[in-house]
Amino acid sequence: MKIAKITLAFLALALAAASAFAKNARFDGSQYSISLDYNDSVLPGDPVFIRMRFENIKTKRKNFIQSAKAEIISEDKTIGASDFFLVNDKKGLLDYMAGLPISSWAKSGACKIAVLYKTNDEKEKSFELPLDIGEKNFESGVITLNQTMNSISKNTSPEKVAQSKKLNDIINSTNKDGACNLKRFVPPVKSTRRTTAFAERIIYKYPSGKESTTTHAGIDYGIPTGTEIVAPASGKVMLAENRIATGWTVIIEHLPGLYSMYYHLSQLKVKEGQNVQQGDLLGLSGATGFATGPHLHWEVRLNSVIVNPDYFIENDWSFNEP
């Protein structure tokens, strides 16, 4: 079967959506059919999730998909990319999913998603999907560092370097056989009080009088020490330890390349390697590490890029069974 490029004209005939995925497309061929669902309109910092289903497979099924990936292209530059991973394997049907991060600094405007895949008896095929990145204004703020925070920021000890490497090795990895949560997230705390927003542009003021600017990587909840922190979704605990920069810290893997992170805790209630379910207790909030006071820093990374945690709570991005 030869699949020609799926054009924008074809997509215009298939705009109906049964969930938060705003667009879908379908192609019926002689050896298999493809259906796709994805969110076609996002804001900077949001992820794009694509669900690709192969149905009515009549060709050799063993190792049917040799490779499959998606790229977000803006002004002829790739600004996000991900491989697809298998989430469902049934007779005559294969479900794949890919999550692509978009930077909070991404430019607004029309762009496209290029999907490329290769089956076991064909050359690589490709098609394009339209995508629109809207405009978003992020908050800004100023944080004055106390002496403890200033000391942590200047710490270049081997211990801190090793801790940074361990964390980065985790969030930069993509384990296709890793934990697989396909449900909408719930908030990690009951409180709705936020002290710092996602991707807030922060100016740090140091005791020396110098300043630096950074992008806040998550959401800060202003809560008292000892507040219960729960898992927003099922997954595997990849890190649970005390770190110089972030204090008592937990990292959970939810999907290949998708991690949630919890900083500044006062106590841990989980261990590395432990599987958790949505709502399980992870630890208690605190003010350990680089912190001005008691709070929870909640962060989500997709393929190592920070993405908006609220997206996973507010949108039904989960994979629906056929």
CSV table of C-alpha atoms in Angstrom, one decimal:
chain,number,residue,atom,x,y,z
A,1,MET,CA,0.0,0.0,0.0
A,2,LYS,CA,1.3,3.4,-0.9
A,3,ILE,CA,0.1,6.3,1.3
A,4,ALA,CA,0.4,9.7,-0.2
A,5,LYS,CA,0.9,12.8,1.9
A,6,ILE,CA,-2.2,13.6,3.8
A,7,THR,CA,-2.9,17.2,2.7
A,8,LEU,CA,-4.5,20.1,4.6
A,9,ALA,CA,-7.4,19.9,2.3
A,10,PHE,CA,-8.1,16.3,3.5
A,11,LEU,CA,-7.8,17.4,7.1
A,12,ALA,CA,-10.4,20.1,6.5
A,13,LEU,CA,-12.9,17.4,5.9
A,14,ALA,CA,-12.2,15.7,9.3
A,15,LEU,CA,-12.4,18.4,12.0
A,16,ALA,CA,-14.8,16.6,14.3
A,17,ALA,CA,-13.5,15.8,17.8
A,18,ALA,CA,-15.0,13.5,20.5
A,19,SER,CA,-12.7,14.8,23.3
A,20,ALA,CA,-10.3,17.6,24.1
A,21,PHE,CA,-8.4,16.6,21.0
A,22,ALA,CA,-9.6,19.3,18.6
A,23,LYS,CA,-8.9,17.5,15.3
A,24,ASN,CA,-8.8,14.1,13.8
A,25,ALA,CA,-7.9,12.6,10.5
A,26,ARG,CA,-8.2,9.2,8.8
A,27,PHE,CA,-6.9,7.3,5.9
A,28,ASP,CA,-8.2,4.0,4.6
A,29,GLY,CA,-5.8,1.9,2.5
A,30,SER,CA,-5.7,-1.7,1.2
A,31,GLN,CA,-3.3,-3.1,3.9
A,32,TYR,CA,-4.3,-0.9,6.9
A,33,SER,CA,-6.1,2.2,8.1
A,34,ILE,CA,-4.7,5.1,10.1
A,35,SER,CA,-6.7,7.4,12.4
A,36,LEU,CA,-5.2,10.3,14.3
A,37,ASP,CA,-6.3,12.6,17.1
A,38,TYR,CA,-4.4,15.6,18.4
A,39,ASN,CA,-4.7,19.0,19.9
A,40,ASP,CA,-4.3,21.5,17.1
A,41,SER,CA,-4.3,24.7,19.1
A,42,VAL,CA,-2.0,25.3,22.0
A,43,LEU,CA,-0.3,28.1,24.1
A,44,PRO,CA,3.4,28.5,24.7
A,45,GLY,CA,4.4,26.0,27.4
A,46,ASP,CA,1.6,23.5,26.5
A,47,PRO,CA,2.3,20.0,25.1
A,48,VAL,CA,0.9,18.5,22.0
A,49,PHE,CA,-0.3,14.9,22.2
A,50,ILE,CA,-0.9,12.8,19.1
A,51,ARG,CA,-2.8,9.5,19.1
A,52,MET,CA,-2.1,7.4,16.0
A,53,ARG,CA,-4.1,4.2,15.5
A,54,PHE,CA,-3.4,1.5,12.9
A,55,GLU,CA,-6.4,-0.6,12.2
A,56,ASN,CA,-7.5,-3.5,9.9
A,57,ILE,CA,-3.9,-4.6,9.5
A,58,LYS,CA,-3.6,-7.1,6.7
A,59,THR,CA,0.1,-7.2,6.2
A,60,LYS,CA,2.8,-8.9,8.2
A,61,ARG,CA,2.2,-7.9,11.8
A,62,LYS,CA,5.5,-8.8,13.5
A,63,ASN,CA,7.6,-5.7,14.0
A,64,PHE,CA,4.9,-3.9,11.9
A,65,ILE,CA,6.1,-0.4,12.9
A,66,GLN,CA,9.8,0.0,12.4
A,67,SER,CA,9.9,3.7,13.5
A,68,ALA,CA,7.4,6.5,14.1
A,69,LYS,CA,8.1,10.1,15.2
A,70,ALA,CA,6.6,13.5,15.1
A,71,GLU,CA,8.1,17.0,14.8
A,72,ILE,CA,6.7,20.5,15.3
A,73,ILE,CA,8.0,22.8,12.6
A,74,SER,CA,7.9,26.6,12.8
A,75,GLU,CA,9.5,28.8,10.3
A,76,ASP,CA,11.3,25.8,8.9
A,77,LYS,CA,12.8,25.0,12.3
A,78,THR,CA,12.1,22.0,14.5
A,79,ILE,CA,10.9,23.3,17.9
A,80,GLY,CA,9.7,20.1,19.4
A,81,ALA,CA,10.1,16.4,18.6
A,82,SER,CA,9.2,12.9,20.0
A,83,ASP,CA,9.1,9.3,19.0
A,84,PHE,CA,5.8,7.5,19.2
A,85,PHE,CA,5.4,4.7,21.8
A,86,LEU,CA,3.0,1.7,21.8
A,87,VAL,CA,0.1,1.9,24.2
A,88,ASN,CA,-2.2,-0.8,22.9
A,89,ASP,CA,-1.6,-4.0,21.0
A,90,LYS,CA,-4.6,-6.0,20.0
A,91,LYS,CA,-5.5,-8.2,17.1
A,92,GLY,CA,-5.8,-6.1,13.9
A,93,LEU,CA,-5.1,-2.8,15.9
A,94,LEU,CA,-2.1,-0.9,17.2
A,95,ASP,CA,-2.3,2.3,19.2
A,96,TYR,CA,0.6,4.7,19.4
A,97,MET,CA,1.1,8.0,21.2
A,98,ALA,CA,3.5,10.8,21.2
A,99,GLY,CA,3.9,13.9,23.4
A,100,LEU,CA,5.7,16.9,22.0
A,101,PRO,CA,6.7,19.8,24.3
A,102,ILE,CA,6.4,23.5,23.2
A,103,SER,CA,8.7,26.0,25.0
A,104,SER,CA,7.1,28.8,27.0
A,105,TRP,CA,9.2,31.1,24.8
A,106,ALA,CA,7.7,29.8,21.5
A,107,LYS,CA,6.5,32.3,19.0
A,108,SER,CA,2.8,32.5,18.3
A,109,GLY,CA,1.5,31.7,14.8
A,110,ALA,CA,0.7,28.9,12.4
A,111,CYS,CA,3.0,26.0,12.2
A,112,LYS,CA,2.8,22.3,11.4
A,113,ILE,CA,3.4,18.8,12.8
A,114,ALA,CA,5.3,16.4,10.5
A,115,VAL,CA,4.6,12.7,11.2
A,116,LEU,CA,7.0,10.2,9.8
A,117,TYR,CA,6.7,6.4,10.1
A,118,LYS,CA,8.0,3.2,8.5
A,119,THR,CA,6.3,-0.2,8.5
A,120,ASN,CA,8.0,-3.5,8.0
A,121,ASP,CA,7.3,-3.6,4.2
A,122,GLU,CA,7.3,0.0,3.1
A,123,LYS,CA,9.6,3.0,2.7
A,124,GLU,CA,9.2,5.8,5.2
A,125,LYS,CA,5.9,7.7,4.8
A,126,SER,CA,5.1,11.2,6.0
A,127,PHE,CA,2.2,13.6,6.4
A,128,GLU,CA,1.6,17.0,7.9
A,129,LEU,CA,-0.9,18.3,10.4
A,130,PRO,CA,-1.7,22.0,11.0
A,131,LEU,CA,-1.0,23.5,14.4
A,132,ASP,CA,-1.6,27.0,15.8
A,133,ILE,CA,0.4,28.4,18.7
A,134,GLY,CA,-1.5,31.2,20.4
A,135,GLU,CA,-0.3,34.2,22.4
A,136,LYS,CA,0.2,34.2,26.1
A,137,ASN,CA,1.5,36.8,28.5
A,138,PHE,CA,3.4,35.3,31.5
A,139,GLU,CA,3.6,36.9,34.9
A,140,SER,CA,6.7,38.5,36.3
A,141,GLY,CA,8.1,38.8,39.8
A,142,VAL,CA,11.1,39.6,42.0
A,143,ILE,CA,12.6,37.3,44.6
A,144,THR,CA,15.2,38.7,47.1
A,145,LEU,CA,17.6,36.0,48.2
A,146,ASN,CA,18.5,35.5,51.8
A,147,GLN,CA,21.9,34.3,52.9
A,148,THR,CA,20.9,30.7,52.9
A,149,MET,CA,19.5,30.8,49.3
A,150,ASN,CA,22.5,32.9,48.2
A,151,SER,CA,24.9,30.2,49.6
A,152,ILE,CA,22.9,27.4,47.8
A,153,SER,CA,23.0,29.3,44.5
A,154,LYS,CA,26.8,29.7,44.7
A,155,ASN,CA,27.4,26.1,45.9
A,156,THR,CA,29.6,24.3,43.3
A,157,SER,CA,30.5,21.3,45.5
A,158,PRO,CA,31.0,17.8,43.9
A,159,GLU,CA,27.9,16.7,45.9
A,160,LYS,CA,25.7,19.3,44.2
A,161,VAL,CA,27.2,18.6,40.8
A,162,ALA,CA,26.5,14.8,41.2
A,163,GLN,CA,22.9,15.5,42.4
A,164,SER,CA,22.3,17.7,39.3
A,165,LYS,CA,23.7,15.0,37.0
A,166,LYS,CA,21.5,12.4,38.6
A,167,LEU,CA,18.4,14.5,38.2
A,168,ASN,CA,19.2,15.5,34.6
A,169,ASP,CA,20.0,11.9,33.6
A,170,ILE,CA,16.4,11.0,34.7
A,171,ILE,CA,14.5,13.8,33.0
A,172,ASN,CA,16.5,13.5,29.8
A,173,SER,CA,15.7,9.8,29.4
A,174,THR,CA,12.9,8.3,27.5
A,175,ASN,CA,12.1,4.7,28.5
A,176,LYS,CA,9.5,3.3,26.1
A,177,ASP,CA,8.8,0.4,28.4
A,178,GLY,CA,8.4,2.8,31.4
A,179,ALA,CA,5.3,3.6,33.4
A,180,CYS,CA,2.2,4.3,31.4
A,181,ASN,CA,-0.4,6.6,32.9
A,182,LEU,CA,-3.2,7.5,30.4
A,183,LYS,CA,-5.5,9.4,32.7
A,184,ARG,CA,-6.1,13.1,33.4
A,185,PHE,CA,-4.1,14.4,36.4
A,186,VAL,CA,-5.5,15.6,39.7
A,187,PRO,CA,-3.8,18.5,41.7
A,188,PRO,CA,-1.1,17.3,44.0
A,189,VAL,CA,-2.5,19.5,46.9
A,190,LYS,CA,-6.0,20.6,47.9
A,191,SER,CA,-5.0,24.2,48.3
A,192,THR,CA,-5.5,26.6,45.4
A,193,ARG,CA,-3.2,29.3,46.8
A,194,ARG,CA,-0.3,29.9,44.4
A,195,THR,CA,2.7,32.1,45.1
A,196,THR,CA,4.5,31.7,41.8
A,197,ALA,CA,3.0,30.8,38.4
A,198,PHE,CA,4.3,28.5,35.7
A,199,ALA,CA,6.9,30.1,33.5
A,200,GLU,CA,6.8,33.3,35.5
A,201,ARG,CA,9.7,35.5,34.5
A,202,ILE,CA,11.6,36.0,37.8
A,203,ILE,CA,14.3,38.5,38.7
A,204,TYR,CA,16.6,37.2,41.5
A,205,LYS,CA,18.2,39.9,43.7
A,206,TYR,CA,21.3,38.8,45.5
A,207,PRO,CA,22.7,40.3,48.7
A,208,SER,CA,25.6,41.7,46.7
A,209,GLY,CA,23.2,43.8,44.7
A,210,LYS,CA,23.5,41.8,41.5
A,211,GLU,CA,20.5,40.5,39.7
A,212,SER,CA,19.7,37.5,37.4
A,213,THR,CA,16.6,36.6,35.4
A,214,THR,CA,15.2,33.1,35.1
A,215,THR,CA,12.0,31.3,34.0
A,216,HIS,CA,10.1,29.6,36.8
A,217,ALA,CA,9.9,25.9,35.9
A,218,GLY,CA,6.7,25.0,37.7
A,219,ILE,CA,3.9,26.1,40.0
A,220,ASP,CA,4.5,27.1,43.6
A,221,TYR,CA,1.7,26.4,46.1
A,222,GLY,CA,1.9,28.5,49.3
A,223,ILE,CA,1.0,25.9,51.9
A,224,PRO,CA,2.0,25.2,55.5
A,225,THR,CA,4.8,22.8,56.4
A,226,GLY,CA,3.3,19.3,56.8
A,227,THR,CA,0.7,19.6,54.1
A,228,GLU,CA,0.1,16.2,52.3
A,229,ILE,CA,1.4,16.0,48.8
A,230,VAL,CA,-0.2,13.3,46.6
A,231,ALA,CA,0.6,11.7,43.2
A,232,PRO,CA,-1.5,13.4,40.5
A,233,ALA,CA,-1.4,10.2,38.4
A,234,SER,CA,0.0,6.7,38.5
A,235,GLY,CA,3.7,6.2,37.7
A,236,LYS,CA,7.0,5.1,39.1
A,237,VAL,CA,9.2,6.9,41.6
A,238,MET,CA,12.5,7.6,39.9
A,239,LEU,CA,14.0,9.8,42.6
A,240,ALA,CA,13.3,10.3,46.3
A,241,GLU,CA,16.2,12.0,48.2
A,242,ASN,CA,17.4,15.1,49.9
A,243,ARG,CA,19.1,17.5,47.5
A,244,ILE,CA,21.1,20.7,48.2
A,245,ALA,CA,19.1,22.8,45.7
A,246,THR,CA,15.6,21.4,46.0
A,247,GLY,CA,15.6,19.8,49.5
A,248,TRP,CA,13.6,16.6,49.9
A,249,THR,CA,12.6,15.8,46.3
A,250,VAL,CA,10.4,13.3,44.5
A,251,ILE,CA,10.3,12.6,40.7
A,252,ILE,CA,7.7,10.4,39.1
A,253,GLU,CA,7.7,8.9,35.6
A,254,HIS,CA,4.2,8.8,34.1
A,255,LEU,CA,4.8,8.2,30.4
A,256,PRO,CA,8.0,7.7,28.3
A,257,GLY,CA,9.7,11.1,28.7
A,258,LEU,CA,7.0,12.6,31.0
A,259,TYR,CA,8.0,13.3,34.6
A,260,SER,CA,6.5,15.2,37.5
A,261,MET,CA,8.7,16.8,40.2
A,262,TYR,CA,8.1,17.8,43.8
A,263,TYR,CA,10.5,20.0,45.7
A,264,HIS,CA,11.2,21.4,49.2
A,265,LEU,CA,9.4,18.7,51.1
A,266,SER,CA,9.8,18.2,54.8
A,267,GLN,CA,9.3,14.4,54.7
A,268,LEU,CA,9.2,11.7,52.1
A,269,LYS,CA,6.6,8.9,52.1
A,270,VAL,CA,7.9,7.0,49.0
A,271,LYS,CA,11.1,5.3,47.9
A,272,GLU,CA,12.9,5.1,44.6
A,273,GLY,CA,11.6,2.3,42.4
A,274,GLN,CA,8.1,2.3,44.0
A,275,ASN,CA,5.0,2.3,41.8
A,276,VAL,CA,2.3,4.8,42.9
A,277,GLN,CA,-1.3,5.3,42.0
A,278,GLN,CA,-3.2,8.5,41.6
A,279,GLY,CA,-3.8,10.0,45.0
A,280,ASP,CA,-1.1,8.1,46.9
A,281,LEU,CA,0.8,10.1,49.5
A,282,LEU,CA,4.3,11.2,48.3
A,283,GLY,CA,5.4,13.3,51.2
A,284,LEU,CA,4.8,16.4,53.3
A,285,SER,CA,5.4,20.0,52.2
A,286,GLY,CA,8.2,22.1,53.7
A,287,ALA,CA,10.8,24.7,53.1
A,288,THR,CA,14.0,22.6,52.5
A,289,GLY,CA,16.6,23.6,49.9
A,290,PHE,CA,16.4,26.9,47.9
A,291,ALA,CA,13.2,28.3,49.4
A,292,THR,CA,11.9,31.5,50.9
A,293,GLY,CA,9.3,29.7,53.0
A,294,PRO,CA,7.0,26.7,53.2
A,295,HIS,CA,5.6,25.7,49.8
A,296,LEU,CA,5.4,23.0,47.2
A,297,HIS,CA,7.1,23.5,43.9
A,298,TRP,CA,5.4,21.3,41.3
A,299,GLU,CA,7.0,20.8,38.0
A,300,VAL,CA,6.3,18.7,34.9
A,301,ARG,CA,8.9,17.9,32.2
A,302,LEU,CA,8.2,16.4,28.8
A,303,ASN,CA,11.3,15.2,26.9
A,304,SER,CA,13.3,17.4,29.4
A,305,VAL,CA,11.3,20.6,28.5
A,306,ILE,CA,9.2,22.3,31.2
A,307,VAL,CA,5.5,22.2,30.3
A,308,ASN,CA,2.5,23.7,32.0
A,309,PRO,CA,1.3,21.3,34.8
A,310,ASP,CA,-2.3,22.8,34.6
A,311,TYR,CA,-2.6,21.4,31.1
A,312,PHE,CA,-2.7,17.9,32.4
A,313,ILE,CA,-5.4,18.8,34.9
A,314,GLU,CA,-7.6,20.9,32.7
A,315,ASN,CA,-7.5,18.9,29.5
A,316,ASP,CA,-8.7,15.3,28.7
A,317,TRP,CA,-5.5,14.4,27.0
A,318,SER,CA,-5.8,10.7,28.0
A,319,PHE,CA,-6.0,7.8,25.6
A,320,ASN,CA,-9.4,6.4,25.0
A,321,GLU,CA,-9.8,2.7,24.4
A,322,PRO,CA,-11.5,1.6,21.1
